[in-house]
Short mmCIF file of C-alpha atoms in Angstrom, two decimals:
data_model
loop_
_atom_site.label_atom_id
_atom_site.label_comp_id
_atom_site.label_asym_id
_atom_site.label_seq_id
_atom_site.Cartn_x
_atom_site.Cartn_y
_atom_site.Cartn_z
CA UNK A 1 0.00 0.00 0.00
CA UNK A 2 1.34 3.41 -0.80
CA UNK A 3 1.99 5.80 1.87
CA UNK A 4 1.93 9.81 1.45
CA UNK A 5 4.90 10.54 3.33
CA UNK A 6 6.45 7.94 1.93
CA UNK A 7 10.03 8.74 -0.01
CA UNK A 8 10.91 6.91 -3.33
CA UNK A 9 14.73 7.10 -4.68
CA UNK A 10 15.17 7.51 -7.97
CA UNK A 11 18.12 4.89 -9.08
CA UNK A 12 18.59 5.03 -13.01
CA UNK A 13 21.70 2.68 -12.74
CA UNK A 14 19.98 0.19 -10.13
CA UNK A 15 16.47 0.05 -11.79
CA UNK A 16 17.46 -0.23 -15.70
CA UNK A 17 15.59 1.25 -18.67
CA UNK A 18 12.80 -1.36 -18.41
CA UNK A 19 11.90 0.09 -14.80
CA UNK A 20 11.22 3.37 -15.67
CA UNK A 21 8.45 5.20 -14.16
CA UNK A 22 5.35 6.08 -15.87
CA UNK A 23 2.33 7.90 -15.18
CA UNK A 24 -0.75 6.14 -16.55
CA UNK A 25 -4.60 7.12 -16.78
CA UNK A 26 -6.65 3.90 -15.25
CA UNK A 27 -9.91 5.37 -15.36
CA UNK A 28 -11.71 7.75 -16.91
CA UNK A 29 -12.40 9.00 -20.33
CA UNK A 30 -8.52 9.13 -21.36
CA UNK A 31 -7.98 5.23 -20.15
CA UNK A 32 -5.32 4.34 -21.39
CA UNK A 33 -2.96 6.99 -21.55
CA UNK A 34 0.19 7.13 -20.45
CA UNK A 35 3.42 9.54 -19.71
CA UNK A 36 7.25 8.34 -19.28
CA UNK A 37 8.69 9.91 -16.41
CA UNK A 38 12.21 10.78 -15.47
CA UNK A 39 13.60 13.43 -13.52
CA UNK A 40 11.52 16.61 -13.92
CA UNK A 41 8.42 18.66 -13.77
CA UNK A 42 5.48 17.32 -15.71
CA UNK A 43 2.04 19.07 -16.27
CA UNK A 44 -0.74 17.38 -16.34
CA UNK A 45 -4.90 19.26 -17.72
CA UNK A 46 -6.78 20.22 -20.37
CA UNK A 47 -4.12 22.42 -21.53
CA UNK A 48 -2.49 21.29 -25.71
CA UNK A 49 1.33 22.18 -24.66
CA UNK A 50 0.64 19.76 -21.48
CA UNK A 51 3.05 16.62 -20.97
CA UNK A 52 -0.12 14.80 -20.25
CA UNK A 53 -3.59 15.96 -22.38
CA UNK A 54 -6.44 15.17 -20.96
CA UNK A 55 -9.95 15.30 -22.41
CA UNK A 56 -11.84 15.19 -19.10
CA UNK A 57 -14.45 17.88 -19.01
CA UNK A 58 -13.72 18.05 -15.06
CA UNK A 59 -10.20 18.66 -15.55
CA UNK A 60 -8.90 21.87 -15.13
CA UNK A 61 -6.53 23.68 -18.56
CA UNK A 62 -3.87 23.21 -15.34
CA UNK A 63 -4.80 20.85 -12.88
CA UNK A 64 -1.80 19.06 -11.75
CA UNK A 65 2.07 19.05 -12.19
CA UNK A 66 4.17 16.21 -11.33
CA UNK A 67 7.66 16.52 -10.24
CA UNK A 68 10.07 13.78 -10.16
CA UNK A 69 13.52 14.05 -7.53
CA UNK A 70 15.81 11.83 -7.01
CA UNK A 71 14.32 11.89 -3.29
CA UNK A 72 10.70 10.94 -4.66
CA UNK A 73 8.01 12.06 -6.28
CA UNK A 74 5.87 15.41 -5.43
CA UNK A 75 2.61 16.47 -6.38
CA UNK A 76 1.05 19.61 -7.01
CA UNK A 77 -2.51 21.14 -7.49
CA UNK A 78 -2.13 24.12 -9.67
CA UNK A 79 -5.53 25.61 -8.50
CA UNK A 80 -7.73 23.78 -10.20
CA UNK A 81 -11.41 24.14 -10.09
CA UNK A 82 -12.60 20.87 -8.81
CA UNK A 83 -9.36 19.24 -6.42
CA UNK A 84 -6.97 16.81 -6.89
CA UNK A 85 -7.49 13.69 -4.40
CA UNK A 86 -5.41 11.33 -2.88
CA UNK A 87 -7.37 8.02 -0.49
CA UNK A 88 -10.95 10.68 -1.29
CA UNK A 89 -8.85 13.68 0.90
CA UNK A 90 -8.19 16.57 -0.80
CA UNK A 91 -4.33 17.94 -1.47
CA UNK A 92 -2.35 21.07 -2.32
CA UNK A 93 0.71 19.00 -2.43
CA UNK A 94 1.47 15.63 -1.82
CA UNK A 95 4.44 13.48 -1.82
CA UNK A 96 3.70 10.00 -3.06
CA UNK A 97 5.44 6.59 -4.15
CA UNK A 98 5.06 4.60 -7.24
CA UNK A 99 1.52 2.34 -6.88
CA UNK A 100 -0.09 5.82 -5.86
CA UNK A 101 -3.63 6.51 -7.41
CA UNK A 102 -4.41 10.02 -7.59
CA UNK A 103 -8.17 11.03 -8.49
CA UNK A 104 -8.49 14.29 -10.77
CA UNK A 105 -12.11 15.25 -12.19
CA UNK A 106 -13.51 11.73 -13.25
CA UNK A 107 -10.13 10.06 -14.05
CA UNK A 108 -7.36 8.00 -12.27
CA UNK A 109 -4.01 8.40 -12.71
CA UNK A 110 -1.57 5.78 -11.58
CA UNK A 111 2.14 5.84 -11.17
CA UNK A 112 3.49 2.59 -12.05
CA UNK A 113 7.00 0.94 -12.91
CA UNK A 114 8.77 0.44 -16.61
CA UNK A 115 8.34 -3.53 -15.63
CA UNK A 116 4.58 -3.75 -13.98
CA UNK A 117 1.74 -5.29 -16.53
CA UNK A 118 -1.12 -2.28 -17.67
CA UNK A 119 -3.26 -2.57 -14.76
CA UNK A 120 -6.64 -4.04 -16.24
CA UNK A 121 -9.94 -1.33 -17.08
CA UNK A 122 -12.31 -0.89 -14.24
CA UNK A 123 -15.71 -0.97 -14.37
CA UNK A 124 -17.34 2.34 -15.09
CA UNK A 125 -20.10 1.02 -12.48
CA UNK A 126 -20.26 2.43 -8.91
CA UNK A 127 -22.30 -0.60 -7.50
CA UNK A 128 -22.43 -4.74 -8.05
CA UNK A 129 -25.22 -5.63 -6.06
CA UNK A 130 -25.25 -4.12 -2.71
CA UNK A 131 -21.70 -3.83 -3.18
CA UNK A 132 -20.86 0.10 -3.60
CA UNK A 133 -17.75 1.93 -4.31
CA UNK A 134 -15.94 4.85 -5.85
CA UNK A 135 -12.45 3.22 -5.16
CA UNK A 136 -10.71 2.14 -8.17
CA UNK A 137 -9.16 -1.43 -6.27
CA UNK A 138 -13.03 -2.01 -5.68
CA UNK A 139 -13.90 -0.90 -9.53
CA UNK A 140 -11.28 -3.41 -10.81
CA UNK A 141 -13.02 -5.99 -8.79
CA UNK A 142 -16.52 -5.10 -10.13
CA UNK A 143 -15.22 -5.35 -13.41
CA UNK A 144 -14.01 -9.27 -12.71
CA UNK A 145 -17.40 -10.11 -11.22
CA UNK A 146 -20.03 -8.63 -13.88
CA UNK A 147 -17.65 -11.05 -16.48
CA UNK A 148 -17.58 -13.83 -13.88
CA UNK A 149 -21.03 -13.66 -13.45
CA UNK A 150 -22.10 -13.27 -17.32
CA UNK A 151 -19.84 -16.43 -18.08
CA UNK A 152 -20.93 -18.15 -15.17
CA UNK A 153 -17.71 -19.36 -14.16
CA UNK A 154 -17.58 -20.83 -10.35
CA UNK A 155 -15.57 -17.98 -7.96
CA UNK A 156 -13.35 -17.42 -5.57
CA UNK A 157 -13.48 -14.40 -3.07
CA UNK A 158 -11.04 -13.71 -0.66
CA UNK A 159 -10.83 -10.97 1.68
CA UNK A 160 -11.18 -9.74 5.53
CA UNK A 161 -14.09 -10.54 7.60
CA UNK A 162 -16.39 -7.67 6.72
CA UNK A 163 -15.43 -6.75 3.36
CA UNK A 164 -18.38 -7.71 1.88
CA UNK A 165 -17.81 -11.26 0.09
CA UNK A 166 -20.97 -12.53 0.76
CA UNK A 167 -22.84 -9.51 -0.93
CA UNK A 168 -20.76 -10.24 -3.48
CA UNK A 169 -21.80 -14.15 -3.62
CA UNK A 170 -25.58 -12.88 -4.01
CA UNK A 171 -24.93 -10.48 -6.53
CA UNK A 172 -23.26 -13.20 -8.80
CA UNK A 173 -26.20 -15.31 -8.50
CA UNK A 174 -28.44 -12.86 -8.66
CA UNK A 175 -26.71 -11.40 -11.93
CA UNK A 176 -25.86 -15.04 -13.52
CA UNK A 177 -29.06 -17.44 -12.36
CA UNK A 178 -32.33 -17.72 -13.49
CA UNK A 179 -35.05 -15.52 -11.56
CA UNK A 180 -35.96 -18.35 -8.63
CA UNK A 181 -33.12 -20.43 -8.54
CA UNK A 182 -31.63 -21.34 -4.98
CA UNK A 183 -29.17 -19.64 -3.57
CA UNK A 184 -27.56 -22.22 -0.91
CA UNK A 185 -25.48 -20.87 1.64
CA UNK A 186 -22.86 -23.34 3.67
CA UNK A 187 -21.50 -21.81 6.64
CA UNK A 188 -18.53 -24.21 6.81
CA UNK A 189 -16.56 -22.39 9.79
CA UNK A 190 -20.39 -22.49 11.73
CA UNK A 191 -20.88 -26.58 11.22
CA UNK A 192 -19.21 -29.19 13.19
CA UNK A 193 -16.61 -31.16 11.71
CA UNK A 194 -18.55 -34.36 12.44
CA UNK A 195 -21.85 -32.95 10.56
CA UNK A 196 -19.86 -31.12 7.72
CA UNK A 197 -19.81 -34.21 5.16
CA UNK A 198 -23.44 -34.45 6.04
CA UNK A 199 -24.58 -30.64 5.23
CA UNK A 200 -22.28 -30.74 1.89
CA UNK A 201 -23.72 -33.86 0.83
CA UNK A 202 -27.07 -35.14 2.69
CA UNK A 203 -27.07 -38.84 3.97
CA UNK A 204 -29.63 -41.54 3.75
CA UNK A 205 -31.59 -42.70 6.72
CA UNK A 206 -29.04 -45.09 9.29
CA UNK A 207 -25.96 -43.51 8.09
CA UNK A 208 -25.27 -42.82 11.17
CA UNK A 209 -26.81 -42.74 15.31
CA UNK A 210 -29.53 -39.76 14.82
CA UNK A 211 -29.94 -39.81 10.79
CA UNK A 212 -33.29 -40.62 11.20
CA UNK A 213 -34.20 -40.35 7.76
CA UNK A 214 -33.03 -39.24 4.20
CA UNK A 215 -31.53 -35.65 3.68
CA UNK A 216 -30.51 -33.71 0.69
CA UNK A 217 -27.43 -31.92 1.26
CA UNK A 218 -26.62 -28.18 0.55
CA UNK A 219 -25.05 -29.35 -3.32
CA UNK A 220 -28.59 -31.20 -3.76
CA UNK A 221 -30.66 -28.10 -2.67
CA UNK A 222 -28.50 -26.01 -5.13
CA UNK A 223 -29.45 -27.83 -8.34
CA UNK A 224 -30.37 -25.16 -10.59
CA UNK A 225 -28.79 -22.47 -8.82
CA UNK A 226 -25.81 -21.76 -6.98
CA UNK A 227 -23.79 -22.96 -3.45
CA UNK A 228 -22.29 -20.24 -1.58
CA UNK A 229 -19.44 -22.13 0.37
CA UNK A 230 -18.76 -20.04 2.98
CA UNK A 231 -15.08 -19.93 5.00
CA UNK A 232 -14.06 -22.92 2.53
CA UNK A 233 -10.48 -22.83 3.90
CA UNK A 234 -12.23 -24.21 7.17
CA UNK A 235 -13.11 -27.34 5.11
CA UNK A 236 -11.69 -30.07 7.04
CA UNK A 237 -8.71 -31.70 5.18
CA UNK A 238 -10.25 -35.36 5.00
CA UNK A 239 -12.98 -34.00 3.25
CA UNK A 240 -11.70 -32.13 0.33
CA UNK A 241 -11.13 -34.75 -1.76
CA UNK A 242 -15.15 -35.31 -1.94
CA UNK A 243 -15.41 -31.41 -2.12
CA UNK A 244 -12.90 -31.50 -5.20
CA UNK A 245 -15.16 -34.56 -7.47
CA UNK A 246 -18.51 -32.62 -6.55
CA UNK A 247 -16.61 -29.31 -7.92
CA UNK A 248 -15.16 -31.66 -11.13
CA UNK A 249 -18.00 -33.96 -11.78
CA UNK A 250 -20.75 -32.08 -10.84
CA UNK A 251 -21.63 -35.61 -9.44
CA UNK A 252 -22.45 -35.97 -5.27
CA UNK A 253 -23.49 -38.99 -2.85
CA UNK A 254 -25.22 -38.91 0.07
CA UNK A 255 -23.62 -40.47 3.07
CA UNK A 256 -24.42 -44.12 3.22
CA UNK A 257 -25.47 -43.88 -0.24
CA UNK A 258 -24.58 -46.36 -3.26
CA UNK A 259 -24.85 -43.69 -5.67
CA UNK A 260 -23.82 -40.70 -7.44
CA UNK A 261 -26.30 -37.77 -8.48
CA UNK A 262 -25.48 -36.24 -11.72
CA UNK A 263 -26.26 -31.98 -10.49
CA UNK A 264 -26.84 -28.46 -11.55
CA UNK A 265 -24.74 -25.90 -10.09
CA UNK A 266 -22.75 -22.82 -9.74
CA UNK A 267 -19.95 -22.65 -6.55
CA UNK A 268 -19.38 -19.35 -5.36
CA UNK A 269 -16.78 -20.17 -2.55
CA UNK A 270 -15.06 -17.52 0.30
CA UNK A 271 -12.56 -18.02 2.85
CA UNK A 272 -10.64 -14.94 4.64
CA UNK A 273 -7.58 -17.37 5.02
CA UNK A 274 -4.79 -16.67 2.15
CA UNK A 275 -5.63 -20.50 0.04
CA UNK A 276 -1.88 -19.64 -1.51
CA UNK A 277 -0.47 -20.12 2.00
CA UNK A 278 -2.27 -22.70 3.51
CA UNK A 279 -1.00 -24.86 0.44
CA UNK A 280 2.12 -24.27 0.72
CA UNK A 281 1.74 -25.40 4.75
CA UNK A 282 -0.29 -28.55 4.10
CA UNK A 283 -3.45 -27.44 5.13
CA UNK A 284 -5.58 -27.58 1.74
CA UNK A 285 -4.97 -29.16 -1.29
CA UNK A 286 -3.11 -28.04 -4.12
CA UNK A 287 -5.36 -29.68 -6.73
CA UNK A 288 -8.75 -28.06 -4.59
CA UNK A 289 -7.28 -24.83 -4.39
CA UNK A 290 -6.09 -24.54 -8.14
CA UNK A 291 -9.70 -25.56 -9.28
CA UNK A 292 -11.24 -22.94 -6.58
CA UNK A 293 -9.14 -20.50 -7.58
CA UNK A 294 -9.86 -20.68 -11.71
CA UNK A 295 -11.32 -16.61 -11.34
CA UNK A 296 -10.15 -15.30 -7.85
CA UNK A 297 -11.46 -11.81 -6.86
CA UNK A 298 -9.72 -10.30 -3.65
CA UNK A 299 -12.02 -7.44 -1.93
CA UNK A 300 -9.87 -5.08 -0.30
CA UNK A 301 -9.84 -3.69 3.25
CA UNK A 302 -11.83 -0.76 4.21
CA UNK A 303 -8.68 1.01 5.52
CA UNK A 304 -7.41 0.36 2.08
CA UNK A 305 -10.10 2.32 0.00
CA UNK A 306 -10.94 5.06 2.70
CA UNK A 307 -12.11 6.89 -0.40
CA UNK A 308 -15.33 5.14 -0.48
CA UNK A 309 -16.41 6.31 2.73
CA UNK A 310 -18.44 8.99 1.10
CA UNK A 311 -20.49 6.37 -0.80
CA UNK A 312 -20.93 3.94 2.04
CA UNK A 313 -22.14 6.17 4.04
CA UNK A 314 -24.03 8.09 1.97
CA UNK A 315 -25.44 4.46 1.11
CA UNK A 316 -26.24 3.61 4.63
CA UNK A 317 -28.16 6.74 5.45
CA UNK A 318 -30.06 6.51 2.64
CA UNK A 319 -31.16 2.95 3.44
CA UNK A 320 -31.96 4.27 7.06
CA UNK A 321 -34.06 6.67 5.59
CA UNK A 322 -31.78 9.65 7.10
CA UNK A 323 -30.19 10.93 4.04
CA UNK A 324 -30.25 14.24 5.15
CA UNK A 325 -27.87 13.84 7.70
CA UNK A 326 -24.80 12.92 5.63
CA UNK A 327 -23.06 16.48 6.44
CA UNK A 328 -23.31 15.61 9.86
CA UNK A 329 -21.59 11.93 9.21
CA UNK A 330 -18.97 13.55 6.55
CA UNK A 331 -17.95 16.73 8.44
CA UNK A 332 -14.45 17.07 7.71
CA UNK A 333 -13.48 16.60 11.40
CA UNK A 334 -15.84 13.78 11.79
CA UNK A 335 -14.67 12.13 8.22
CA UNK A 336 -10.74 12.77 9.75
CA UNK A 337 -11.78 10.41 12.52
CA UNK A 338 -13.41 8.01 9.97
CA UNK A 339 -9.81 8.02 8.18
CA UNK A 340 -7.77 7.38 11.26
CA UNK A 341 -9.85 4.33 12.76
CA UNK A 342 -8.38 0.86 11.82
CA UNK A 343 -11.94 -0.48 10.69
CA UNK A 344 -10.82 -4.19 12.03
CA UNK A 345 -14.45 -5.30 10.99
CA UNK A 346 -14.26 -3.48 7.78
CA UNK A 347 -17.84 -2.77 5.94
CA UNK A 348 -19.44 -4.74 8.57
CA UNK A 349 -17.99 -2.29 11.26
CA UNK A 350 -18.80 0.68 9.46
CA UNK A 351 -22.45 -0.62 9.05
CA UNK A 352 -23.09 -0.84 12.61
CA UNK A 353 -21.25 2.60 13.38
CA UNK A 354 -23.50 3.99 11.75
CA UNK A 355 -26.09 2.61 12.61
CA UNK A 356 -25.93 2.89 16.02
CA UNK A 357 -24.87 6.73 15.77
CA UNK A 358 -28.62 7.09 13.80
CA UNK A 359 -30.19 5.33 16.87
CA UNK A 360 -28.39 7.62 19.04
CA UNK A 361 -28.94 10.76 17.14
CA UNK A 362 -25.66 11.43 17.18
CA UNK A 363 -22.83 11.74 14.38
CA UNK A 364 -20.61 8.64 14.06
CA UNK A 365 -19.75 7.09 17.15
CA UNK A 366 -16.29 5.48 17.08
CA UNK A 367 -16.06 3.28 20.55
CA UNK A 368 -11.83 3.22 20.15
CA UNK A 369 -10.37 5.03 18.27
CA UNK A 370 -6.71 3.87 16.71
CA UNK A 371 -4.06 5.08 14.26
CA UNK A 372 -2.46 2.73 12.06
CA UNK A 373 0.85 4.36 12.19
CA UNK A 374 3.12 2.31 14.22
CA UNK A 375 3.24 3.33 17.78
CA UNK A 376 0.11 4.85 17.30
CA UNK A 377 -1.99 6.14 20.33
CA UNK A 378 -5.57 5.16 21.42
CA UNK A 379 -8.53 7.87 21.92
CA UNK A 380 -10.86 6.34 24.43
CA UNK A 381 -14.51 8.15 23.29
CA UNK A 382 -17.57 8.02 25.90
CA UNK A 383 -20.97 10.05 26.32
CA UNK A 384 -20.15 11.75 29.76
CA UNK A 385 -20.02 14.72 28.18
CA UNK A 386 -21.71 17.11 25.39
CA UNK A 387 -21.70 16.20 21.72
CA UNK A 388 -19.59 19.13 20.84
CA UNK A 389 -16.93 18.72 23.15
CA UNK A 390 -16.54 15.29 23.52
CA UNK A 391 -15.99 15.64 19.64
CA UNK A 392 -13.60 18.57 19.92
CA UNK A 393 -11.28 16.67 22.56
CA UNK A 394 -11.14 13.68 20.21
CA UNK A 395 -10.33 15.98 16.96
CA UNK A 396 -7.91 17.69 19.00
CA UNK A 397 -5.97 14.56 20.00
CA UNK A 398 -5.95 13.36 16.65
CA UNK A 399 -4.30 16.53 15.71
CA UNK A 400 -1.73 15.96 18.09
CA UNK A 401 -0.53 12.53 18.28
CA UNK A 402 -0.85 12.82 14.30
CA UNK A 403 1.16 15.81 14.08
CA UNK A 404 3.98 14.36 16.86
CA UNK A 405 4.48 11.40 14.48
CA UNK A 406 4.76 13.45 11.47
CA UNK A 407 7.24 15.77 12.85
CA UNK A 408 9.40 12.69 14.46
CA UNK A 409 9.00 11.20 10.43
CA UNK A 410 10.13 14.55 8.81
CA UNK A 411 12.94 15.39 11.54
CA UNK A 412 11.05 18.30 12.49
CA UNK A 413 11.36 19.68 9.41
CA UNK A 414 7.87 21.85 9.30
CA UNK A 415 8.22 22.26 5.16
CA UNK A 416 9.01 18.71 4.33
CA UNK A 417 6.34 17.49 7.54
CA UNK A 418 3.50 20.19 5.31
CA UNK A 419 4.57 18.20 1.82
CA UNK A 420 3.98 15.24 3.72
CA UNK A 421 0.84 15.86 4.97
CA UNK A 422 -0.46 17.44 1.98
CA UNK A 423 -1.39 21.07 3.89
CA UNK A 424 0.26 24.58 3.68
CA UNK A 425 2.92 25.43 5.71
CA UNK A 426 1.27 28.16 8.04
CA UNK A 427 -0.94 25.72 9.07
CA UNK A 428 1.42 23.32 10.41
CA UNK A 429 2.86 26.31 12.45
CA UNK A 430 -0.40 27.27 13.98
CA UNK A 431 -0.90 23.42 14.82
CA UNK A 432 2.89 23.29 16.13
CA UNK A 433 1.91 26.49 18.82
CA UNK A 434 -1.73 25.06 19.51
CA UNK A 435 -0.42 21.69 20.77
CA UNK A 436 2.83 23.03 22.43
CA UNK A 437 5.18 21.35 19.83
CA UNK A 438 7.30 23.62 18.96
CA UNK A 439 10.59 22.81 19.54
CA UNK A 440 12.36 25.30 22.17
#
């Protein structure tokens, strides 16, 4: 993940002509696109005598310019009319490394290695499903699932709890399965080991002490539809060679049976366990895994995409009926709190946040607040005291344990520490004096 305070050295003689650095357009109407970079100032708008043209009506004549150092790269709005963005936060100047996606008008720009393959064309949808997203790592995903799901190949997901995998199982079925056909979900990490083989498969009355009479399994119920196989990498290693013929074949048998059933069906599997690694230790099958993972779509972190907070929570007021609240949920000191939590439980956290903050009639309510920098601080928040200045303490000690590590990063260097952090120099001053910072 790419870092804005990050540095990036520029070594010609180490990297090679095939590394060289290139500024590409990933999404937008000027896809495609791309600019060599070496060491210089490039300018980047609407502008003909521009390094980098671009046709976007909501790109200003000059919107951005580029510089390259040999001590990294350094961005630079030129005052344009609608904001250059960097994780959905808006920048004066920035310094970034290569893997950086910076958002200007309706286009992303990318800075990407000589050697790295063309990143592949995100969908120009903002949704799949319930899924939402503005974030071009969710985009790219969107556009693997709409051709996953018009193909109806079988899927992989992978990602944290929380990220949203089994929205994304339901939209694939929903989007590539006839209107009616079962959706079957198999909680594999919430069955018991003993009754797993059972729930996959059925068994036949007698199979064994309580099987009091036939069952159809989850595979059986799916005919016709699709089997979500939820937390597969939970699947107990004795029983993945069955899972792997069922997946082949298409063919299943009940326990105690005497013979194979010939099915219909669509596997839409998830697991938050990294498949790669747990074959390489032993713990799942190489031959399972390969066949799992024929089209694998990873759904990043929340903390990863923090510029789709706008449009999840825009997305969850509006399905609370409480649209008209979003200023109080997107503030910019209440969205700088939103930015700084961890988001452990992802989606699924930010769901309930909100959520609860509705009930409460309150803006979001973050029980623990934590910075993801290393050696980051806690912020403990409670409702002993008034809204306003409960919310003030908290922005204020955000402000200064962020500031404290930014300074320590920079050497106390306040131009370099306002690059950094993307915000004018006077400001960090008047930050520096209002915490007591300032170095005597």
């Amino acid at each position: 993940m790419d870092h804005p305070s990050g540095t990036f050295t520029l070594e010609r003689h180490r990297l090679g002509p095939e590394c060289e650095l290139r500024l590409m357009v990933v999404s937008g109407p000027d896809f495609g696109k791309t600019l060599a970079l070496g060491e210089g100032t490039f300018r980047i708008g609407k502008q003909p005598d521009s390094h980098l043209v671009l046709t976007d009506p909501a790109v200003s004549r000059e919107h951005l310019e580029l510089r390259v150092e040999r001590t990294g790269i350094r961005l630079c709005d030129r005052g344009s009319r609608n904001g250059s963005f960097y994780r959905g936060m808006r920048f004066e100047t920035l310094e970034v490394t290569p893997g950086a996606v910076i958002r200007i008008g309706q286009s992303d720009l990318q800075v990407l290695l000589g050697d790295e393959a063309p990143p592949m064309r995100p969908s120009e949808a903002r949704a799949f499903g319930d899924l939402v997203a503005e974030s071009l790592s969710m985009r790219r995903a969107f556009a693997v699932l709409e051709r996953a799901a018009a193909g109806g190949a079988d899927v992989l997901l992978q990602g944290e709890t929380g990220t949203g995998k089994d929205l994304a199982a339901e939209a694939l079925h929903a989007r590539g399965c006839p209107p009616g056909s079962p959706f079957v979900v198999c909680d594999l990490a919430a069955v018991s080991p003993s009754l797993i083989e059972s729930e996959l498969f059925g068994h036949v009355r007698g199979a064994f002490t309580g099987a009091l009479g036939d069952r159809a399994g989850a595979f059986e119920r799916a005919h016709g539809g699709t089997i979500f196989l939820d937390e597969v990498g939970d699947l107990p290693l004795e029983l993945q060679p069955r899972l792997l013929r069922a997946l082949e074949r298409r063919q299943v048998k009940r326990v105690g049976g005497d013979r194979y059933q010939t099915l219909d069906f669509r596997v839409v599997a998830a697991t938050h366990k990294n498949l790669e690694e747990e074959t390489a230790a032993g713990c799942f099958r190489e031959d399972l895994y390969h066949r799992l993972a024929m089209v694998t779509v990873v759904l990043p972190p929340l903390h990863e995409r923090l510029e789709d907070l706008d449009i999840l929570v825009g997305t969850l007021l509006d399905r609370l009926g409480v649209a008209a609240r979003r200023g109080d949920f997107l503030s910019p000191s209440t969205k700088a709190l939103l930015c700084v939590y961890d988001w452990p439980g992802n989606v699924r956290e930010l769901r309930n946040v909100v959520e609860r903050a509705v009930k409460l009639d309150a803006a979001p309510y973050i029980p623990r607040l934590k910075s993801r920098k290393k050696g980051g601080g806690a912020q403990e928040v409670s409702a002993d005291r008034p809204f306003k200045e409960a919310k003030e303490r908290i922005v204020a000690a955000f402000e200064r344990d962020y500031l404290a590590d930014l300074m320590n990063r920079c050497d106390h260097n306040v131009s370099q520490a306002a690059r950094a952090a993307g915000i004018a120099r006077v400001y960090v001053h008047r930050l520096l004096q209002k915490h007591g910072l300032t170095k005597t």
